[in-house]
mmCIF file of N, CA and C in Angstrom:
data_model
loop_
_atom_site.group_PDB
_atom_site.id
_atom_site.type_symbol
_atom_site.label_atom_id
_atom_site.label_comp_id
_atom_site.label_asym_id
_atom_site.label_seq_id
_atom_site.Cartn_x
_atom_site.Cartn_y
_atom_site.Cartn_z
ATOM 1 N N MET A 17 3.575 20.905 -5.328
ATOM 2 C CA MET A 17 2.700 20.128 -4.477
ATOM 3 C C MET A 17 3.245 18.715 -4.310
ATOM 4 N N THR A 18 2.890 18.124 -3.203
ATOM 5 C CA THR A 18 3.275 16.756 -2.900
ATOM 6 C C THR A 18 2.030 15.988 -2.485
ATOM 7 N N LEU A 19 1.889 14.779 -2.986
ATOM 8 C CA LEU A 19 0.790 13.927 -2.539
ATOM 9 C C LEU A 19 1.099 13.486 -1.114
ATOM 10 N N GLN A 20 0.203 13.789 -0.185
ATOM 11 C CA GLN A 20 0.437 13.484 1.226
ATOM 12 C C GLN A 20 -0.127 12.126 1.623
ATOM 13 N N HIS A 21 -1.297 11.770 1.075
ATOM 14 C CA HIS A 21 -1.854 10.460 1.421
ATOM 15 C C HIS A 21 -2.815 9.977 0.349
ATOM 16 N N VAL A 22 -3.082 8.689 0.425
ATOM 17 C CA VAL A 22 -4.116 8.043 -0.358
ATOM 18 C C VAL A 22 -4.983 7.292 0.648
ATOM 19 N N ALA A 23 -6.280 7.189 0.369
ATOM 20 C CA ALA A 23 -7.193 6.484 1.273
ATOM 21 C C ALA A 23 -7.721 5.241 0.579
ATOM 22 N N LEU A 24 -7.679 4.128 1.283
ATOM 23 C CA LEU A 24 -8.175 2.852 0.775
ATOM 24 C C LEU A 24 -9.209 2.312 1.751
ATOM 25 N N GLU A 25 -10.310 1.819 1.209
ATOM 26 C CA GLU A 25 -11.317 1.174 2.052
ATOM 27 C C GLU A 25 -10.880 -0.250 2.358
ATOM 28 N N THR A 26 -11.139 -0.693 3.586
ATOM 29 C CA THR A 26 -10.869 -2.079 3.935
ATOM 30 C C THR A 26 -11.879 -2.538 4.982
ATOM 31 N N HIS A 27 -12.188 -3.809 4.943
ATOM 32 C CA HIS A 27 -13.067 -4.375 5.964
ATOM 33 C C HIS A 27 -12.294 -4.398 7.279
ATOM 34 N N PRO A 28 -12.948 -4.128 8.388
ATOM 35 C CA PRO A 28 -12.246 -4.150 9.672
ATOM 36 C C PRO A 28 -11.487 -5.458 9.924
ATOM 37 N N ARG A 29 -12.010 -6.593 9.437
ATOM 38 C CA ARG A 29 -11.326 -7.873 9.676
ATOM 39 C C ARG A 29 -10.007 -7.979 8.907
ATOM 40 N N ASP A 30 -9.825 -7.159 7.849
ATOM 41 C CA ASP A 30 -8.596 -7.178 7.053
ATOM 42 C C ASP A 30 -7.580 -6.126 7.495
ATOM 43 N N ALA A 31 -7.957 -5.264 8.421
ATOM 44 C CA ALA A 31 -7.109 -4.118 8.771
ATOM 45 C C ALA A 31 -5.737 -4.543 9.307
ATOM 46 N N ASP A 32 -5.683 -5.494 10.242
ATOM 47 C CA ASP A 32 -4.387 -5.908 10.785
ATOM 48 C C ASP A 32 -3.485 -6.480 9.694
ATOM 49 N N ALA A 33 -4.053 -7.297 8.813
ATOM 50 C CA ALA A 33 -3.265 -7.887 7.729
ATOM 51 C C ALA A 33 -2.795 -6.812 6.752
ATOM 52 N N LEU A 34 -3.606 -5.802 6.507
ATOM 53 C CA LEU A 34 -3.218 -4.726 5.597
ATOM 54 C C LEU A 34 -2.120 -3.860 6.221
ATOM 55 N N ILE A 35 -2.205 -3.603 7.507
ATOM 56 C CA ILE A 35 -1.135 -2.884 8.226
ATOM 57 C C ILE A 35 0.167 -3.678 8.105
ATOM 58 N N ALA A 36 0.103 -4.982 8.306
ATOM 59 C CA ALA A 36 1.298 -5.824 8.203
ATOM 60 C C ALA A 36 1.853 -5.811 6.777
ATOM 61 N N PHE A 37 0.981 -5.856 5.768
ATOM 62 C CA PHE A 37 1.402 -5.793 4.370
ATOM 63 C C PHE A 37 2.229 -4.531 4.123
ATOM 64 N N PHE A 38 1.687 -3.381 4.528
ATOM 65 C CA PHE A 38 2.408 -2.136 4.294
ATOM 66 C C PHE A 38 3.692 -2.060 5.123
ATOM 67 N N GLY A 39 3.735 -2.752 6.244
ATOM 68 C CA GLY A 39 4.975 -2.837 7.013
ATOM 69 C C GLY A 39 6.088 -3.520 6.225
ATOM 70 N N LEU A 40 5.728 -4.453 5.366
ATOM 71 C CA LEU A 40 6.718 -5.171 4.555
ATOM 72 C C LEU A 40 7.388 -4.273 3.523
ATOM 73 N N VAL A 41 6.764 -3.148 3.181
ATOM 74 C CA VAL A 41 7.365 -2.209 2.230
ATOM 75 C C VAL A 41 7.752 -0.894 2.924
ATOM 76 N N GLY A 42 7.947 -0.953 4.231
ATOM 77 C CA GLY A 42 8.557 0.158 4.956
ATOM 78 C C GLY A 42 7.638 1.147 5.644
ATOM 79 N N PHE A 43 6.342 0.887 5.699
ATOM 80 C CA PHE A 43 5.417 1.796 6.372
ATOM 81 C C PHE A 43 5.230 1.347 7.817
ATOM 82 N N GLU A 44 4.969 2.320 8.690
ATOM 83 C CA GLU A 44 4.683 2.037 10.095
ATOM 84 C C GLU A 44 3.324 2.619 10.448
ATOM 85 N N GLU A 45 2.622 1.929 11.332
ATOM 86 C CA GLU A 45 1.325 2.448 11.753
ATOM 87 C C GLU A 45 1.511 3.680 12.627
ATOM 88 N N VAL A 46 0.684 4.696 12.383
ATOM 89 C CA VAL A 46 0.642 5.916 13.191
ATOM 90 C C VAL A 46 -0.804 6.140 13.615
ATOM 91 N N GLU A 47 -0.961 6.867 14.699
ATOM 92 C CA GLU A 47 -2.306 7.136 15.209
ATOM 93 C C GLU A 47 -3.008 8.191 14.358
ATOM 94 N N PRO A 48 -4.234 7.910 13.934
ATOM 95 C CA PRO A 48 -5.015 8.966 13.280
ATOM 96 C C PRO A 48 -5.505 9.949 14.347
ATOM 97 N N PRO A 49 -6.021 11.085 13.939
ATOM 98 C CA PRO A 49 -6.599 12.019 14.913
ATOM 99 C C PRO A 49 -7.697 11.329 15.737
ATOM 100 N N GLU A 50 -7.872 11.807 16.935
ATOM 101 C CA GLU A 50 -8.805 11.174 17.871
ATOM 102 C C GLU A 50 -10.188 10.946 17.266
ATOM 103 N N GLY A 51 -10.697 11.877 16.504
ATOM 104 C CA GLY A 51 -12.033 11.756 15.924
ATOM 105 C C GLY A 51 -12.151 10.659 14.875
ATOM 106 N N LEU A 52 -11.017 10.150 14.368
ATOM 107 C CA LEU A 52 -11.042 9.090 13.351
ATOM 108 C C LEU A 52 -10.720 7.707 13.912
ATOM 109 N N ARG A 53 -10.277 7.655 15.148
ATOM 110 C CA ARG A 53 -9.939 6.355 15.746
ATOM 111 C C ARG A 53 -11.183 5.485 15.819
ATOM 112 N N GLY A 54 -11.008 4.234 15.435
ATOM 113 C CA GLY A 54 -12.126 3.310 15.380
ATOM 114 C C GLY A 54 -12.801 3.295 14.024
ATOM 115 N N ARG A 55 -12.527 4.322 13.203
ATOM 116 C CA ARG A 55 -13.086 4.390 11.853
ATOM 117 C C ARG A 55 -12.002 4.306 10.784
ATOM 118 N N ALA A 56 -10.745 4.518 11.190
ATOM 119 C CA ALA A 56 -9.641 4.519 10.239
ATOM 120 C C ALA A 56 -8.353 4.123 10.954
ATOM 121 N N ARG A 57 -7.444 3.560 10.175
ATOM 122 C CA ARG A 57 -6.086 3.300 10.655
ATOM 123 C C ARG A 57 -5.144 3.872 9.603
ATOM 124 N N TRP A 58 -4.021 4.387 10.058
ATOM 125 C CA TRP A 58 -3.084 5.046 9.157
ATOM 126 C C TRP A 58 -1.723 4.373 9.218
ATOM 127 N N VAL A 59 -1.029 4.350 8.086
ATOM 128 C CA VAL A 59 0.388 3.970 8.032
ATOM 129 C C VAL A 59 1.140 5.107 7.363
ATOM 130 N N GLU A 60 2.443 5.209 7.662
ATOM 131 C CA GLU A 60 3.232 6.325 7.159
ATOM 132 C C GLU A 60 4.676 5.900 6.900
ATOM 133 N N ARG A 61 5.253 6.489 5.872
ATOM 134 C CA ARG A 61 6.685 6.354 5.605
ATOM 135 C C ARG A 61 7.170 7.666 5.011
ATOM 136 N N SER A 62 8.145 8.273 5.656
ATOM 137 C CA SER A 62 8.776 9.509 5.166
ATOM 138 C C SER A 62 7.760 10.598 4.841
ATOM 139 N N GLY A 63 6.748 10.741 5.684
ATOM 140 C CA GLY A 63 5.771 11.805 5.501
ATOM 141 C C GLY A 63 4.614 11.475 4.573
ATOM 142 N N THR A 64 4.670 10.347 3.885
ATOM 143 C CA THR A 64 3.561 9.927 3.026
ATOM 144 C C THR A 64 2.720 8.912 3.794
ATOM 145 N N GLN A 65 1.424 9.091 3.752
ATOM 146 C CA GLN A 65 0.535 8.225 4.517
ATOM 147 C C GLN A 65 -0.431 7.478 3.611
ATOM 148 N N ILE A 66 -0.885 6.337 4.109
ATOM 149 C CA ILE A 66 -1.987 5.595 3.516
ATOM 150 C C ILE A 66 -3.030 5.473 4.621
ATOM 151 N N HIS A 67 -4.212 5.995 4.346
ATOM 152 C CA HIS A 67 -5.299 5.955 5.324
ATOM 153 C C HIS A 67 -6.193 4.773 4.983
ATOM 154 N N LEU A 68 -6.349 3.895 5.919
ATOM 155 C CA LEU A 68 -7.192 2.712 5.750
ATOM 156 C C LEU A 68 -8.544 3.021 6.390
ATOM 157 N N LEU A 69 -9.547 3.176 5.543
ATOM 158 C CA LEU A 69 -10.893 3.526 6.004
ATOM 159 C C LEU A 69 -11.670 2.244 6.267
ATOM 160 N N LEU A 70 -12.046 2.025 7.506
ATOM 161 C CA LEU A 70 -12.737 0.802 7.892
ATOM 162 C C LEU A 70 -14.182 0.868 7.423
ATOM 163 N N ASN A 71 -14.594 -0.155 6.669
ATOM 164 C CA ASN A 71 -15.900 -0.142 6.033
ATOM 165 C C ASN A 71 -16.396 -1.589 5.943
ATOM 166 N N ASP A 72 -17.621 -1.836 6.352
ATOM 167 C CA ASP A 72 -18.170 -3.197 6.298
ATOM 168 C C ASP A 72 -18.457 -3.671 4.879
ATOM 169 N N ASP A 73 -18.484 -2.760 3.919
ATOM 170 C CA ASP A 73 -18.720 -3.103 2.514
ATOM 171 C C ASP A 73 -17.700 -2.361 1.636
ATOM 172 N N PRO A 74 -16.390 -2.670 1.801
ATOM 173 C CA PRO A 74 -15.358 -1.905 1.107
ATOM 174 C C PRO A 74 -15.316 -2.191 -0.394
ATOM 175 N N VAL A 75 -14.757 -1.234 -1.112
ATOM 176 C CA VAL A 75 -14.559 -1.371 -2.547
ATOM 177 C C VAL A 75 -13.063 -1.305 -2.822
ATOM 178 N N ALA A 76 -12.560 -2.305 -3.545
ATOM 179 C CA ALA A 76 -11.173 -2.306 -4.012
ATOM 180 C C ALA A 76 -11.235 -2.270 -5.535
ATOM 181 N N PRO A 77 -10.873 -1.148 -6.147
ATOM 182 C CA PRO A 77 -10.955 -1.056 -7.607
ATOM 183 C C PRO A 77 -10.139 -2.148 -8.288
ATOM 184 N N ARG A 78 -10.665 -2.653 -9.388
ATOM 185 C CA ARG A 78 -9.992 -3.745 -10.098
ATOM 186 C C ARG A 78 -8.645 -3.316 -10.658
ATOM 187 N N MET A 79 -8.562 -2.130 -11.231
ATOM 188 C CA MET A 79 -7.318 -1.662 -11.840
ATOM 189 C C MET A 79 -6.661 -0.519 -11.060
ATOM 190 N N GLY A 80 -7.424 0.203 -10.281
ATOM 191 C CA GLY A 80 -6.851 1.302 -9.500
ATOM 192 C C GLY A 80 -5.832 0.771 -8.513
ATOM 193 N N HIS A 81 -4.878 1.616 -8.122
ATOM 194 C CA HIS A 81 -3.834 1.149 -7.208
ATOM 195 C C HIS A 81 -3.096 2.317 -6.583
ATOM 196 N N ALA A 82 -2.435 2.036 -5.485
ATOM 197 C CA ALA A 82 -1.474 2.946 -4.876
ATOM 198 C C ALA A 82 -0.102 2.471 -5.332
ATOM 199 N N ALA A 83 0.843 3.392 -5.481
ATOM 200 C CA ALA A 83 2.203 3.031 -5.870
ATOM 201 C C ALA A 83 3.160 3.517 -4.787
ATOM 202 N N VAL A 84 4.084 2.646 -4.409
ATOM 203 C CA VAL A 84 5.086 2.991 -3.405
ATOM 204 C C VAL A 84 6.471 2.704 -3.964
ATOM 205 N N VAL A 85 7.429 3.524 -3.568
ATOM 206 C CA VAL A 85 8.821 3.310 -3.945
ATOM 207 C C VAL A 85 9.481 2.551 -2.803
ATOM 208 N N ALA A 86 10.120 1.443 -3.144
ATOM 209 C CA ALA A 86 10.833 0.642 -2.152
ATOM 210 C C ALA A 86 12.319 0.680 -2.499
ATOM 211 N N PRO A 87 13.113 1.498 -1.786
ATOM 212 C CA PRO A 87 14.541 1.586 -2.094
ATOM 213 C C PRO A 87 15.254 0.230 -2.015
ATOM 214 N N ASP A 88 14.721 -0.664 -1.194
ATOM 215 C CA ASP A 88 15.258 -2.031 -1.095
ATOM 216 C C ASP A 88 14.347 -2.973 -1.876
ATOM 217 N N TYR A 89 14.094 -2.634 -3.120
ATOM 218 C CA TYR A 89 13.103 -3.270 -3.980
ATOM 219 C C TYR A 89 13.139 -4.799 -3.932
ATOM 220 N N ASP A 90 14.294 -5.404 -4.221
ATOM 221 C CA ASP A 90 14.382 -6.871 -4.254
ATOM 222 C C ASP A 90 14.046 -7.483 -2.904
ATOM 223 N N ASP A 91 14.553 -6.877 -1.840
ATOM 224 C CA ASP A 91 14.253 -7.386 -0.499
ATOM 225 C C ASP A 91 12.772 -7.213 -0.159
ATOM 226 N N ALA A 92 12.196 -6.094 -0.572
ATOM 227 C CA ALA A 92 10.771 -5.854 -0.313
ATOM 228 C C ALA A 92 9.916 -6.913 -1.004
ATOM 229 N N LEU A 93 10.235 -7.220 -2.275
ATOM 230 C CA LEU A 93 9.481 -8.262 -2.984
ATOM 231 C C LEU A 93 9.659 -9.616 -2.306
ATOM 232 N N ALA A 94 10.865 -9.906 -1.854
ATOM 233 C CA ALA A 94 11.115 -11.173 -1.167
ATOM 234 C C ALA A 94 10.288 -11.254 0.120
ATOM 235 N N ARG A 95 10.205 -10.149 0.862
ATOM 236 C CA ARG A 95 9.399 -10.141 2.090
ATOM 237 C C ARG A 95 7.922 -10.360 1.773
ATOM 238 N N LEU A 96 7.433 -9.693 0.721
ATOM 239 C CA LEU A 96 6.026 -9.860 0.337
ATOM 240 C C LEU A 96 5.736 -11.307 -0.047
ATOM 241 N N ARG A 97 6.590 -11.881 -0.869
ATOM 242 C CA ARG A 97 6.383 -13.275 -1.296
ATOM 243 C C ARG A 97 6.476 -14.239 -0.117
ATOM 244 N N ALA A 98 7.443 -14.024 0.765
ATOM 245 C CA ALA A 98 7.607 -14.897 1.928
ATOM 246 C C ALA A 98 6.381 -14.846 2.840
ATOM 247 N N ALA A 99 5.697 -13.703 2.838
ATOM 248 C CA ALA A 99 4.492 -13.553 3.655
ATOM 249 C C ALA A 99 3.247 -14.079 2.934
ATOM 250 N N GLY A 100 3.439 -14.607 1.700
ATOM 251 C CA GLY A 100 2.334 -15.222 0.983
ATOM 252 C C GLY A 100 1.549 -14.307 0.062
ATOM 253 N N HIS A 101 2.073 -13.127 -0.220
ATOM 254 C CA HIS A 101 1.364 -12.189 -1.099
ATOM 255 C C HIS A 101 1.713 -12.463 -2.558
ATOM 256 N N GLU A 102 0.707 -12.386 -3.406
ATOM 257 C CA GLU A 102 0.888 -12.538 -4.842
ATOM 258 C C GLU A 102 1.621 -11.304 -5.377
ATOM 259 N N VAL A 103 2.733 -11.525 -6.081
ATOM 260 C CA VAL A 103 3.525 -10.438 -6.654
ATOM 261 C C VAL A 103 3.799 -10.774 -8.112
ATOM 262 N N SER A 104 3.561 -9.816 -9.010
ATOM 263 C CA SER A 104 3.863 -10.046 -10.425
ATOM 264 C C SER A 104 4.698 -8.887 -10.959
ATOM 265 N N GLU A 105 5.834 -9.258 -11.563
ATOM 266 C CA GLU A 105 6.723 -8.244 -12.122
ATOM 267 C C GLU A 105 6.116 -7.690 -13.403
ATOM 268 N N ARG A 106 6.407 -6.427 -13.689
ATOM 269 C CA ARG A 106 5.850 -5.729 -14.838
ATOM 270 C C ARG A 106 6.953 -5.115 -15.687
ATOM 271 N N ALA A 107 6.575 -4.603 -16.850
ATOM 272 C CA ALA A 107 7.528 -3.975 -17.767
ATOM 273 C C ALA A 107 8.189 -2.770 -17.101
ATOM 274 N N GLU A 108 9.434 -2.540 -17.468
ATOM 275 C CA GLU A 108 10.189 -1.397 -16.935
ATOM 276 C C GLU A 108 10.044 -0.217 -17.886
ATOM 277 N N TYR A 109 8.939 0.496 -17.802
ATOM 278 C CA TYR A 109 8.653 1.587 -18.719
ATOM 279 C C TYR A 109 9.655 2.734 -18.625
ATOM 280 N N TRP A 110 10.236 2.972 -17.475
ATOM 281 C CA TRP A 110 11.199 4.063 -17.320
ATOM 282 C C TRP A 110 12.559 3.531 -16.887
ATOM 283 N N GLY A 111 12.821 2.258 -17.225
ATOM 284 C CA GLY A 111 14.118 1.665 -16.940
ATOM 285 C C GLY A 111 14.331 1.283 -15.490
ATOM 286 N N SER A 112 13.255 1.081 -14.762
ATOM 287 C CA SER A 112 13.357 0.719 -13.356
ATOM 288 C C SER A 112 12.394 -0.421 -13.063
ATOM 289 N N PRO A 113 12.822 -1.401 -12.282
ATOM 290 C CA PRO A 113 11.926 -2.505 -11.953
ATOM 291 C C PRO A 113 10.679 -2.033 -11.216
ATOM 292 N N ARG A 114 9.569 -2.732 -11.498
ATOM 293 C CA ARG A 114 8.323 -2.471 -10.794
ATOM 294 C C ARG A 114 7.486 -3.739 -10.821
ATOM 295 N N SER A 115 6.651 -3.884 -9.826
ATOM 296 C CA SER A 115 5.787 -5.058 -9.701
ATOM 297 C C SER A 115 4.458 -4.631 -9.095
ATOM 298 N N PHE A 116 3.474 -5.505 -9.242
ATOM 299 C CA PHE A 116 2.201 -5.312 -8.556
ATOM 300 C C PHE A 116 2.040 -6.425 -7.532
ATOM 301 N N ALA A 117 1.545 -6.052 -6.372
ATOM 302 C CA ALA A 117 1.234 -7.012 -5.321
ATOM 303 C C ALA A 117 -0.233 -6.841 -4.963
ATOM 304 N N ILE A 118 -0.853 -7.923 -4.575
ATOM 305 C CA ILE A 118 -2.244 -7.880 -4.124
ATOM 306 C C ILE A 118 -2.228 -7.877 -2.595
ATOM 307 N N ALA A 119 -2.751 -6.809 -2.037
ATOM 308 C CA ALA A 119 -2.769 -6.637 -0.588
ATOM 309 C C ALA A 119 -4.026 -7.276 -0.002
ATOM 310 N N PRO A 120 -4.031 -7.547 1.294
ATOM 311 C CA PRO A 120 -5.239 -8.058 1.938
ATOM 312 C C PRO A 120 -6.421 -7.141 1.641
ATOM 313 N N GLY A 121 -7.547 -7.726 1.347
ATOM 314 C CA GLY A 121 -8.729 -6.964 0.982
ATOM 315 C C GLY A 121 -8.830 -6.714 -0.512
ATOM 316 N N GLY A 122 -7.804 -7.124 -1.275
ATOM 317 C CA GLY A 122 -7.879 -7.055 -2.719
ATOM 318 C C GLY A 122 -7.298 -5.831 -3.391
ATOM 319 N N HIS A 123 -6.719 -4.909 -2.655
ATOM 320 C CA HIS A 123 -6.126 -3.729 -3.282
ATOM 321 C C HIS A 123 -4.843 -4.090 -4.013
ATOM 322 N N ARG A 124 -4.682 -3.487 -5.208
ATOM 323 C CA ARG A 124 -3.430 -3.620 -5.964
ATOM 324 C C ARG A 124 -2.483 -2.529 -5.498
ATOM 325 N N VAL A 125 -1.227 -2.914 -5.263
ATOM 326 C CA VAL A 125 -0.203 -1.956 -4.854
ATOM 327 C C VAL A 125 0.978 -2.129 -5.789
ATOM 328 N N GLU A 126 1.352 -1.042 -6.459
ATOM 329 C CA GLU A 126 2.530 -1.068 -7.313
ATOM 330 C C GLU A 126 3.754 -0.789 -6.449
ATOM 331 N N VAL A 127 4.742 -1.637 -6.562
ATOM 332 C CA VAL A 127 5.996 -1.476 -5.829
ATOM 333 C C VAL A 127 7.065 -1.158 -6.867
ATOM 334 N N MET A 128 7.749 -0.030 -6.697
ATOM 335 C CA MET A 128 8.737 0.421 -7.678
ATOM 336 C C MET A 128 10.103 0.569 -7.018
ATOM 337 N N ALA A 129 11.157 0.257 -7.788
ATOM 338 C CA ALA A 129 12.513 0.477 -7.289
ATOM 339 C C ALA A 129 12.819 1.969 -7.237
ATOM 340 N N ARG A 130 12.299 2.717 -8.197
ATOM 341 C CA ARG A 130 12.406 4.176 -8.196
ATOM 342 C C ARG A 130 11.280 4.741 -9.046
ATOM 343 N N PRO A 131 10.891 5.977 -8.781
ATOM 344 C CA PRO A 131 9.801 6.565 -9.555
ATOM 345 C C PRO A 131 10.298 7.022 -10.936
ATOM 346 N N PRO A 132 9.371 7.301 -11.841
ATOM 347 C CA PRO A 132 9.764 7.879 -13.120
ATOM 348 C C PRO A 132 10.478 9.212 -12.881
ATOM 349 N N SER A 133 11.452 9.517 -13.708
ATOM 350 C CA SER A 133 12.165 10.789 -13.517
ATOM 351 C C SER A 133 11.440 11.919 -14.193
#
């Protein structure tokens, strides 16, 4: 099995900024199915999607997070920082760099140079 998508709630006013955030780590916006337009926005990279569910009272878990692999890890972190996003480097539990970034709307996103083997 492969994880195809994760869904994150976001306030409609944060949606454009969240789309731009995910663009900095290689995702592009794609159209959701017609029945979801106006209620959700989607981004995708290499077949993996993040569904942004538009909600006037969204919840961003304090510790929960989505994790993405950025093959251009150092450049991705530089782009995030240059765009004003808070990024904090973390321990290399499997011998690979990883960091957490705070996305618009308060979601934590783990950015990894490579996944655990």
